[in-house]
Amino acid sequence: MKTQISSPHAPAAIGPYSAAISTGSLIFVSGQLPINPASGEMPEGIAAQTEQSLANLKALLEAAGSSVDKVVKTTVFLADINDFAAMNEVYGKVFTAPFPTRSAFAVAALPKGAKVEIECIALA
């Protein structure tokens, strides 16, 4: 069985997908763009965008009864690989040891012109 997860503290999905799904002992959170759910706007700069993406991810995890300390895997998509260090600095303030496994990729472009998108898998 799978359960759709949403939160008023995270933006709604912008397409035909779920923001997050809980199934068994796992929660799958779709890639979170840095959209502020209250304003619908994206902040400027990679650091602020990373903070917002992670805040959205955290809100969905909490809505599912989980938290960032239960994240086991993240994937980070960057519009510019040169933003990796700045993203990593913000990321390192949210996650603590033992850190989740992670993949990070530079992509040609992200929806809505975002600089970063972050998805995760967490324990329920």
PDB file of C-alpha atoms in Angstrom:
ATOM      1  CA  MET A   1       0.000   0.000   0.000  1.00  0.00           C
ATOM      2  CA  LYS A   2       1.166   3.523  -0.693  1.00  0.00           C
ATOM      3  CA  THR A   3       0.017   6.771   0.874  1.00  0.00           C
ATOM      4  CA  GLN A   4       0.318  10.180  -0.755  1.00  0.00           C
ATOM      5  CA  ILE A   5       1.976  12.819   1.442  1.00  0.00           C
ATOM      6  CA  SER A   6       1.584  16.578   1.143  1.00  0.00           C
ATOM      7  CA  SER A   7       2.110  19.568   3.411  1.00  0.00           C
ATOM      8  CA  PRO A   8       0.915  23.176   3.459  1.00  0.00           C
ATOM      9  CA  HIS A   9       4.555  23.998   4.271  1.00  0.00           C
ATOM     10  CA  ALA A  10       5.823  22.630   0.941  1.00  0.00           C
ATOM     11  CA  PRO A  11       4.747  23.529  -2.580  1.00  0.00           C
ATOM     12  CA  ALA A  12       2.236  21.285  -4.319  1.00  0.00           C
ATOM     13  CA  ALA A  13       3.473  19.053  -7.125  1.00  0.00           C
ATOM     14  CA  ILE A  14       3.638  20.964 -10.419  1.00  0.00           C
ATOM     15  CA  GLY A  15       2.715  17.963 -12.533  1.00  0.00           C
ATOM     16  CA  PRO A  16       1.108  14.514 -12.472  1.00  0.00           C
ATOM     17  CA  TYR A  17       3.159  13.146  -9.577  1.00  0.00           C
ATOM     18  CA  SER A  18       3.052  13.052  -5.782  1.00  0.00           C
ATOM     19  CA  ALA A  19       5.228  15.335  -3.687  1.00  0.00           C
ATOM     20  CA  ALA A  20       5.928  12.319  -1.468  1.00  0.00           C
ATOM     21  CA  ILE A  21       4.785   8.727  -1.038  1.00  0.00           C
ATOM     22  CA  SER A  22       4.951   6.582   2.073  1.00  0.00           C
ATOM     23  CA  THR A  23       5.032   2.820   1.585  1.00  0.00           C
ATOM     24  CA  GLY A  24       5.922   0.334   4.283  1.00  0.00           C
ATOM     25  CA  SER A  25       8.957   1.592   6.158  1.00  0.00           C
ATOM     26  CA  LEU A  26      10.091   4.026   3.441  1.00  0.00           C
ATOM     27  CA  ILE A  27       9.202   7.552   2.354  1.00  0.00           C
ATOM     28  CA  PHE A  28      10.073   8.732  -1.146  1.00  0.00           C
ATOM     29  CA  VAL A  29      10.179  12.515  -1.572  1.00  0.00           C
ATOM     30  CA  SER A  30      10.084  13.873  -5.117  1.00  0.00           C
ATOM     31  CA  GLY A  31      12.627  16.456  -6.180  1.00  0.00           C
ATOM     32  CA  GLN A  32      11.956  19.654  -4.279  1.00  0.00           C
ATOM     33  CA  LEU A  33      12.425  22.878  -6.163  1.00  0.00           C
ATOM     34  CA  PRO A  34      13.270  25.964  -4.084  1.00  0.00           C
ATOM     35  CA  ILE A  35       9.740  27.350  -4.253  1.00  0.00           C
ATOM     36  CA  ASN A  36       8.507  29.163  -1.169  1.00  0.00           C
ATOM     37  CA  PRO A  37       5.065  27.610  -0.534  1.00  0.00           C
ATOM     38  CA  ALA A  38       3.656  30.857   0.891  1.00  0.00           C
ATOM     39  CA  SER A  39       4.693  33.174  -1.929  1.00  0.00           C
ATOM     40  CA  GLY A  40       5.187  30.791  -4.843  1.00  0.00           C
ATOM     41  CA  GLU A  41       8.499  32.530  -5.528  1.00  0.00           C
ATOM     42  CA  MET A  42      12.082  31.249  -5.591  1.00  0.00           C
ATOM     43  CA  PRO A  43      14.817  33.023  -3.645  1.00  0.00           C
ATOM     44  CA  GLU A  44      17.915  34.301  -5.411  1.00  0.00           C
ATOM     45  CA  GLY A  45      21.264  32.509  -5.239  1.00  0.00           C
ATOM     46  CA  ILE A  46      22.286  28.920  -4.738  1.00  0.00           C
ATOM     47  CA  ALA A  47      22.601  29.088  -0.931  1.00  0.00           C
ATOM     48  CA  ALA A  48      19.084  30.480  -0.440  1.00  0.00           C
ATOM     49  CA  GLN A  49      17.670  28.082  -3.028  1.00  0.00           C
ATOM     50  CA  THR A  50      19.324  25.106  -1.318  1.00  0.00           C
ATOM     51  CA  GLU A  51      17.889  26.223   2.038  1.00  0.00           C
ATOM     52  CA  GLN A  52      14.395  26.445   0.532  1.00  0.00           C
ATOM     53  CA  SER A  53      14.608  23.077  -1.226  1.00  0.00           C
ATOM     54  CA  LEU A  54      15.717  21.448   2.017  1.00  0.00           C
ATOM     55  CA  ALA A  55      12.973  23.233   3.992  1.00  0.00           C
ATOM     56  CA  ASN A  56      10.399  21.854   1.545  1.00  0.00           C
ATOM     57  CA  LEU A  57      11.886  18.372   1.837  1.00  0.00           C
ATOM     58  CA  LYS A  58      11.845  18.626   5.642  1.00  0.00           C
ATOM     59  CA  ALA A  59       8.185  19.729   5.660  1.00  0.00           C
ATOM     60  CA  LEU A  60       7.153  16.696   3.606  1.00  0.00           C
ATOM     61  CA  LEU A  61       9.151  14.317   5.791  1.00  0.00           C
ATOM     62  CA  GLU A  62       7.551  15.748   8.925  1.00  0.00           C
ATOM     63  CA  ALA A  63       4.080  15.466   7.347  1.00  0.00           C
ATOM     64  CA  ALA A  64       4.857  11.766   6.871  1.00  0.00           C
ATOM     65  CA  GLY A  65       5.946  11.388  10.506  1.00  0.00           C
ATOM     66  CA  SER A  66       9.647  11.248   9.646  1.00  0.00           C
ATOM     67  CA  SER A  67      12.536  13.734   9.785  1.00  0.00           C
ATOM     68  CA  VAL A  68      15.794  14.674   8.092  1.00  0.00           C
ATOM     69  CA  ASP A  69      17.749  12.473  10.502  1.00  0.00           C
ATOM     70  CA  LYS A  70      15.952   9.449   8.999  1.00  0.00           C
ATOM     71  CA  VAL A  71      17.045  10.243   5.432  1.00  0.00           C
ATOM     72  CA  VAL A  72      19.125   7.428   3.947  1.00  0.00           C
ATOM     73  CA  LYS A  73      19.634   8.709   0.369  1.00  0.00           C
ATOM     74  CA  THR A  74      19.513  12.068  -1.374  1.00  0.00           C
ATOM     75  CA  THR A  75      19.949  13.117  -4.956  1.00  0.00           C
ATOM     76  CA  VAL A  76      20.928  16.696  -5.734  1.00  0.00           C
ATOM     77  CA  PHE A  77      20.448  18.178  -9.191  1.00  0.00           C
ATOM     78  CA  LEU A  78      22.373  21.361  -9.980  1.00  0.00           C
ATOM     79  CA  ALA A  79      21.893  23.629 -12.973  1.00  0.00           C
ATOM     80  CA  ASP A  80      25.582  24.589 -12.618  1.00  0.00           C
ATOM     81  CA  ILE A  81      28.167  22.216 -11.112  1.00  0.00           C
ATOM     82  CA  ASN A  82      30.158  25.283 -10.050  1.00  0.00           C
ATOM     83  CA  ASP A  83      27.461  25.783  -7.375  1.00  0.00           C
ATOM     84  CA  PHE A  84      28.405  22.463  -5.737  1.00  0.00           C
ATOM     85  CA  ALA A  85      30.535  23.952  -2.925  1.00  0.00           C
ATOM     86  CA  ALA A  86      27.924  26.545  -1.919  1.00  0.00           C
ATOM     87  CA  MET A  87      25.143  23.924  -2.018  1.00  0.00           C
ATOM     88  CA  ASN A  88      27.295  21.525  -0.008  1.00  0.00           C
ATOM     89  CA  GLU A  89      27.890  24.126   2.708  1.00  0.00           C
ATOM     90  CA  VAL A  90      24.144  24.601   3.279  1.00  0.00           C
ATOM     91  CA  TYR A  91      23.461  20.851   2.932  1.00  0.00           C
ATOM     92  CA  GLY A  92      26.050  20.115   5.649  1.00  0.00           C
ATOM     93  CA  LYS A  93      24.143  22.304   8.123  1.00  0.00           C
ATOM     94  CA  VAL A  94      20.947  20.258   7.704  1.00  0.00           C
ATOM     95  CA  PHE A  95      22.256  16.687   7.714  1.00  0.00           C
ATOM     96  CA  THR A  96      24.428  15.236  10.489  1.00  0.00           C
ATOM     97  CA  ALA A  97      26.575  12.120  10.788  1.00  0.00           C
ATOM     98  CA  PRO A  98      26.009   9.466   9.806  1.00  0.00           C
ATOM     99  CA  PHE A  99      25.210  11.414   6.646  1.00  0.00           C
ATOM    100  CA  PRO A 100      22.797  10.002   4.073  1.00  0.00           C
ATOM    101  CA  THR A 101      24.265   8.555   0.921  1.00  0.00           C
ATOM    102  CA  ARG A 102      24.138  11.087  -1.901  1.00  0.00           C
ATOM    103  CA  SER A 103      24.472  11.554  -5.618  1.00  0.00           C
ATOM    104  CA  ALA A 104      24.902  15.006  -7.141  1.00  0.00           C
ATOM    105  CA  PHE A 105      24.572  15.804 -10.825  1.00  0.00           C
ATOM    106  CA  ALA A 106      24.832  18.791 -13.089  1.00  0.00           C
ATOM    107  CA  VAL A 107      21.842  18.874 -15.423  1.00  0.00           C
ATOM    108  CA  ALA A 108      21.121  20.948 -18.527  1.00  0.00           C
ATOM    109  CA  ALA A 109      18.259  22.790 -16.833  1.00  0.00           C
ATOM    110  CA  LEU A 110      15.742  22.517 -13.998  1.00  0.00           C
ATOM    111  CA  PRO A 111      12.027  23.375 -14.003  1.00  0.00           C
ATOM    112  CA  LYS A 112      11.145  27.037 -13.533  1.00  0.00           C
ATOM    113  CA  GLY A 113      14.799  28.056 -13.946  1.00  0.00           C
ATOM    114  CA  ALA A 114      15.785  26.731 -10.505  1.00  0.00           C
ATOM    115  CA  LYS A 115      19.441  26.348  -9.589  1.00  0.00           C
ATOM    116  CA  VAL A 116      18.900  23.233  -7.427  1.00  0.00           C
ATOM    117  CA  GLU A 117      16.438  20.389  -6.864  1.00  0.00           C
ATOM    118  CA  ILE A 118      16.764  17.810  -4.078  1.00  0.00           C
ATOM    119  CA  GLU A 119      14.980  14.471  -3.606  1.00  0.00           C
ATOM    120  CA  CYS A 120      15.332  11.825  -0.914  1.00  0.00           C
ATOM    121  CA  ILE A 121      14.442   8.431   0.463  1.00  0.00           C
ATOM    122  CA  ALA A 122      13.892   8.213   4.217  1.00  0.00           C
ATOM    123  CA  LEU A 123      12.806   5.761   6.870  1.00  0.00           C
ATOM    124  CA  ALA A 124       9.248   6.195   8.108  1.00  0.00           C
TER     125      ALA A 124
END
